[in-house]
Tab-separated table of C-alpha atoms in Angstrom:
chain	number	residue	atom	x	y	z
A	1	ASP	CA	-50.155	-51.279	-24.284
A	2	SER	CA	-51.865	-53.790	-21.985
A	3	GLY	CA	-55.095	-51.837	-21.715
A	4	VAL	CA	-54.745	-51.473	-17.946
A	5	THR	CA	-54.475	-47.854	-16.842
A	6	GLN	CA	-52.893	-46.741	-13.611
A	7	THR	CA	-52.731	-43.248	-12.165
A	8	PRO	CA	-50.696	-41.491	-11.037
A	9	LYS	CA	-47.497	-42.766	-12.646
A	10	HIS	CA	-45.316	-41.088	-10.063
A	11	LEU	CA	-46.089	-39.866	-6.579
A	12	ILE	CA	-43.849	-38.306	-3.965
A	13	THR	CA	-45.152	-37.795	-0.478
A	14	ALA	CA	-44.041	-37.618	3.129
A	15	THR	CA	-44.145	-40.123	5.953
A	16	GLY	CA	-47.449	-40.279	7.755
A	17	GLN	CA	-49.432	-39.195	4.715
A	18	ARG	CA	-52.147	-41.051	2.837
A	19	VAL	CA	-52.336	-41.667	-0.916
A	20	THR	CA	-54.745	-43.308	-3.309
A	21	LEU	CA	-53.687	-45.220	-6.386
A	22	ARG	CA	-56.202	-45.815	-9.101
A	23	CYS	CA	-56.556	-48.581	-11.642
A	24	SER	CA	-58.849	-49.075	-14.616
A	25	PRO	CA	-58.860	-52.663	-15.868
A	26	ARG	CA	-58.972	-53.776	-19.474
A	27	SER	CA	-62.391	-53.556	-21.033
A	28	GLY	CA	-64.320	-56.703	-20.146
A	29	ASP	CA	-62.024	-57.821	-17.340
A	30	LEU	CA	-63.770	-58.454	-14.044
A	31	SER	CA	-60.765	-59.126	-11.829
A	32	VAL	CA	-58.304	-56.600	-10.520
A	33	TYR	CA	-55.104	-57.430	-8.686
A	34	TRP	CA	-52.650	-55.261	-6.797
A	35	TYR	CA	-48.966	-56.020	-6.483
A	36	GLN	CA	-46.122	-54.223	-4.750
A	37	GLN	CA	-42.629	-54.348	-6.201
A	38	SER	CA	-39.755	-53.259	-4.005
A	39	LEU	CA	-36.049	-53.976	-4.278
A	40	ASP	CA	-35.862	-56.144	-1.183
A	41	GLN	CA	-39.255	-57.896	-1.382
A	42	GLY	CA	-39.636	-58.457	-5.089
A	43	LEU	CA	-43.149	-58.690	-6.541
A	44	GLN	CA	-45.600	-59.214	-3.701
A	45	PHE	CA	-49.266	-60.011	-4.201
A	46	LEU	CA	-51.442	-57.697	-2.161
A	47	ILE	CA	-55.077	-58.332	-2.996
A	48	GLN	CA	-57.518	-59.431	-5.699
A	49	TYR	CA	-61.058	-58.298	-6.409
A	50	TYR	CA	-63.536	-59.981	-8.674
A	51	ASN	CA	-66.607	-58.099	-9.804
A	52	GLY	CA	-66.573	-55.887	-6.753
A	53	GLU	CA	-65.832	-58.534	-4.148
A	54	GLU	CA	-62.581	-59.425	-2.471
A	55	ARG	CA	-61.378	-62.776	-3.860
A	56	ALA	CA	-57.905	-63.313	-2.416
A	57	LYS	CA	-55.632	-61.568	0.013
A	58	GLY	CA	-51.877	-61.602	0.169
A	59	ASN	CA	-49.348	-59.731	2.231
A	60	ILE	CA	-51.336	-56.540	2.476
A	61	LEU	CA	-50.647	-54.390	5.514
A	62	GLU	CA	-53.497	-53.199	7.699
A	63	ARG	CA	-52.560	-49.631	6.771
A	64	PHE	CA	-53.451	-50.484	3.195
A	65	SER	CA	-56.947	-51.022	1.866
A	66	ALA	CA	-58.481	-51.499	-1.530
A	67	GLN	CA	-61.839	-51.671	-3.190
A	68	GLN	CA	-63.368	-52.298	-6.568
A	69	PHE	CA	-66.225	-50.095	-7.652
A	70	PRO	CA	-69.346	-50.973	-9.683
A	71	ASP	CA	-67.679	-49.674	-12.844
A	72	LEU	CA	-64.864	-52.171	-12.062
A	73	HIS	CA	-62.123	-49.630	-11.489
A	74	SER	CA	-60.153	-50.141	-8.324
A	75	GLU	CA	-58.382	-47.988	-5.799
A	76	LEU	CA	-55.575	-48.875	-3.423
A	77	ASN	CA	-55.374	-46.664	-0.367
A	78	LEU	CA	-52.115	-46.431	1.516
A	79	SER	CA	-52.160	-44.621	4.844
A	80	SER	CA	-49.707	-43.687	7.598
A	81	LEU	CA	-47.000	-44.043	5.013
A	82	GLU	CA	-43.534	-45.166	6.009
A	83	LEU	CA	-40.241	-44.984	4.160
A	84	GLY	CA	-40.456	-48.711	3.513
A	85	ASP	CA	-43.673	-48.252	1.540
A	86	SER	CA	-41.694	-46.704	-1.287
A	87	ALA	CA	-42.187	-49.083	-4.179
A	88	LEU	CA	-43.696	-49.629	-7.571
A	89	TYR	CA	-47.347	-50.586	-7.247
A	90	PHE	CA	-48.818	-52.583	-10.078
A	91	CYS	CA	-52.404	-53.184	-10.940
A	92	ALA	CA	-53.342	-56.111	-13.162
A	93	SER	CA	-56.587	-57.397	-14.576
A	94	SER	CA	-57.948	-60.606	-15.989
A	95	VAL	CA	-61.225	-61.732	-17.488
A	96	GLY	CA	-62.186	-64.225	-14.818
A	97	GLY	CA	-61.400	-64.619	-11.170
A	98	GLY	CA	-60.431	-68.249	-10.779
A	99	PRO	CA	-57.048	-69.943	-10.895
A	100	GLY	CA	-57.520	-71.034	-14.484
A	101	THR	CA	-58.588	-67.658	-15.601
A	102	GLY	CA	-55.591	-67.018	-17.768
A	103	GLU	CA	-52.906	-64.443	-17.807
A	104	LEU	CA	-52.910	-61.203	-15.909
A	105	PHE	CA	-52.367	-58.024	-17.845
A	106	PHE	CA	-50.392	-55.427	-15.955
A	107	GLY	CA	-50.505	-51.672	-15.974
A	108	GLU	CA	-47.349	-49.582	-16.118
A	109	GLY	CA	-47.317	-49.140	-12.371
A	110	SER	CA	-47.442	-46.245	-9.948
A	111	ARG	CA	-44.094	-45.371	-8.445
A	112	LEU	CA	-44.499	-44.172	-4.879
A	113	THR	CA	-41.672	-42.406	-3.109
A	114	VAL	CA	-42.066	-41.683	0.580
A	115	LEU	CA	-39.643	-39.100	1.957
B	1	ALA	CA	-47.226	-73.693	0.265
B	2	GLN	CA	-46.612	-72.427	-3.211
B	3	LYS	CA	-43.154	-71.170	-4.032
B	4	VAL	CA	-41.210	-70.168	-7.100
B	5	THR	CA	-37.426	-70.175	-7.182
B	6	GLN	CA	-35.333	-68.440	-9.780
B	7	ALA	CA	-31.836	-69.198	-8.612
B	8	GLN	CA	-30.106	-67.126	-11.284
B	9	THR	CA	-30.078	-63.560	-10.056
B	10	GLU	CA	-28.297	-62.134	-13.074
B	11	ILE	CA	-27.081	-63.513	-16.382
B	12	SER	CA	-24.879	-61.728	-18.860
B	13	VAL	CA	-24.436	-62.990	-22.413
B	14	VAL	CA	-23.133	-61.675	-25.694
B	15	GLU	CA	-25.605	-61.066	-28.456
B	16	LYS	CA	-26.518	-64.158	-30.502
B	17	GLU	CA	-25.764	-66.513	-27.634
B	18	ASP	CA	-28.497	-68.844	-26.434
B	19	VAL	CA	-29.518	-68.436	-22.812
B	20	THR	CA	-31.718	-70.475	-20.487
B	21	LEU	CA	-33.492	-69.022	-17.487
B	22	ASP	CA	-34.336	-71.542	-14.801
B	23	CYS	CA	-37.535	-71.743	-12.793
B	24	VAL	CA	-38.332	-74.305	-10.114
B	25	TYR	CA	-41.679	-74.323	-8.383
B	26	GLU	CA	-43.309	-75.966	-5.378
B	27	THR	CA	-46.976	-76.725	-5.031
B	28	ARG	CA	-49.231	-79.320	-3.422
B	29	ASP	CA	-51.958	-78.837	-5.987
B	30	THR	CA	-52.364	-81.159	-8.940
B	31	THR	CA	-53.869	-78.373	-11.022
B	32	TYR	CA	-51.831	-75.229	-11.345
B	33	TYR	CA	-50.667	-72.710	-13.897
B	34	LEU	CA	-47.216	-71.418	-14.702
B	35	PHE	CA	-46.329	-68.133	-16.315
B	36	TRP	CA	-43.393	-66.133	-17.570
B	37	TYR	CA	-43.365	-62.370	-17.599
B	38	LYS	CA	-40.791	-59.917	-18.913
B	39	GLN	CA	-40.018	-56.584	-17.282
B	40	PRO	CA	-37.959	-54.387	-19.618
B	41	PRO	CA	-36.106	-51.322	-18.326
B	42	SER	CA	-39.211	-49.228	-18.927
B	43	GLY	CA	-40.810	-51.087	-16.012
B	44	GLU	CA	-44.027	-52.627	-17.310
B	45	LEU	CA	-44.703	-56.349	-16.930
B	46	VAL	CA	-45.278	-58.117	-20.210
B	47	PHE	CA	-46.956	-61.504	-20.382
B	48	LEU	CA	-44.995	-64.129	-22.337
B	49	ILE	CA	-46.593	-67.520	-21.757
B	50	ARG	CA	-49.000	-69.538	-19.640
B	51	ARG	CA	-48.823	-73.302	-19.162
B	52	ASN	CA	-51.333	-75.607	-17.422
B	53	SER	CA	-50.084	-78.393	-15.167
B	54	PHE	CA	-51.771	-81.046	-17.312
B	55	ASP	CA	-50.083	-79.894	-20.508
B	56	GLU	CA	-46.411	-80.785	-20.537
B	57	GLN	CA	-45.874	-80.038	-24.183
B	58	ASN	CA	-42.969	-77.749	-24.772
B	59	GLU	CA	-43.694	-74.568	-26.640
B	60	ILE	CA	-41.756	-72.516	-29.123
B	61	SER	CA	-42.571	-68.989	-30.154
B	62	GLY	CA	-40.008	-67.499	-32.478
B	63	ARG	CA	-36.720	-67.283	-30.584
B	64	TYR	CA	-38.424	-68.184	-27.314
B	65	SER	CA	-39.016	-71.712	-26.077
B	66	TRP	CA	-40.241	-73.185	-22.831
B	67	ASN	CA	-39.470	-76.572	-21.289
B	68	PHE	CA	-42.013	-77.745	-18.711
B	69	GLN	CA	-41.065	-80.843	-16.702
B	70	LYS	CA	-43.377	-81.904	-13.902
B	71	SER	CA	-40.951	-84.604	-12.784
B	72	THR	CA	-38.444	-81.954	-11.753
B	73	SER	CA	-40.992	-79.178	-11.060
B	74	SER	CA	-39.259	-76.939	-13.542
B	75	PHE	CA	-40.440	-74.529	-16.186
B	76	ASN	CA	-37.351	-73.228	-17.939
B	77	PHE	CA	-37.227	-70.513	-20.562
B	78	THR	CA	-34.725	-70.423	-23.404
B	79	ILE	CA	-33.950	-67.505	-25.669
B	80	THR	CA	-32.193	-68.516	-28.845
B	81	ALA	CA	-29.840	-66.107	-30.599
B	82	SER	CA	-30.321	-63.448	-27.937
B	83	GLN	CA	-30.613	-59.789	-28.885
B	84	VAL	CA	-29.909	-56.601	-26.986
B	85	VAL	CA	-33.666	-55.944	-26.809
B	86	ASP	CA	-34.021	-59.115	-24.746
B	87	SER	CA	-32.287	-57.354	-21.865
B	88	ALA	CA	-34.833	-57.307	-19.075
B	89	VAL	CA	-35.828	-58.936	-15.832
B	90	TYR	CA	-37.729	-62.155	-16.386
B	91	PHE	CA	-40.169	-63.482	-13.834
B	92	CYS	CA	-41.570	-66.951	-13.483
B	93	ALA	CA	-44.890	-67.203	-11.660
B	94	LEU	CA	-47.206	-69.881	-10.281
B	95	ARG	CA	-50.926	-69.855	-9.720
B	96	GLU	CA	-52.728	-72.669	-7.915
B	97	SER	CA	-56.192	-73.037	-6.483
B	98	SER	CA	-55.696	-70.199	-4.042
B	99	TYR	CA	-56.059	-67.704	-6.896
B	100	LYS	CA	-52.861	-65.904	-5.972
B	101	LEU	CA	-50.269	-65.474	-8.705
B	102	ILE	CA	-46.946	-65.807	-6.922
B	103	PHE	CA	-43.788	-64.565	-8.595
B	104	GLY	CA	-40.209	-65.710	-8.315
B	105	SER	CA	-37.521	-63.186	-7.495
B	106	GLY	CA	-36.674	-62.684	-11.151
B	107	THR	CA	-33.593	-63.123	-13.306
B	108	ARG	CA	-31.946	-60.051	-14.751
B	109	LEU	CA	-30.704	-60.769	-18.266
B	110	LEU	CA	-28.136	-58.499	-19.827
B	111	VAL	CA	-27.403	-59.032	-23.503
B	112	ARG	CA	-24.263	-57.233	-24.579
B	113	PRO	CA	-23.658	-56.218	-28.178
């Protein structure tokens, strides 16, 4: 158990819909990261937050948005869903926010299926 | 730009064989960090090791060992006396000054009894 909690574990929805994925980082961790894992794209970095502020951005679509709240939990919002958005979405956390901050601890992922 | 290449898509070995998973990286930074993660069939990503660019010492942890060579930009991972429980997808990852942790495409290891 990494200490990172993601909900829901599984989600099935239809194209055009909007979903919210939630992540609670490990106790004491200030950084939260979101990754998308699909069969054809592998593990793609989406976005990082550190203590409530956006720190780094990856290949995140404009239809997707994220935020980190004062209690440090984070939400990833996916809207106007397409079939290609079906993937496993991972949240990870780390103590610091810089490059030398150490390893990321990953949650078990939220599996999104868009029909 | 940073890049991680894991050329071995899938490796199949018989239990007790040694196996090496290759990782080659590209970066312009002089300070960077390399990682290995394991993703078992259950799906979670499990941290195995982190290595700083200024520390080229090889590391051994039980049946696992890592060979970091800056001269060839490689960070290879060896499992000695493999076991069925080692079956998983293994990811190499690189983090430089941009904060992003970039993963390779992964190597699927199948250990057969």
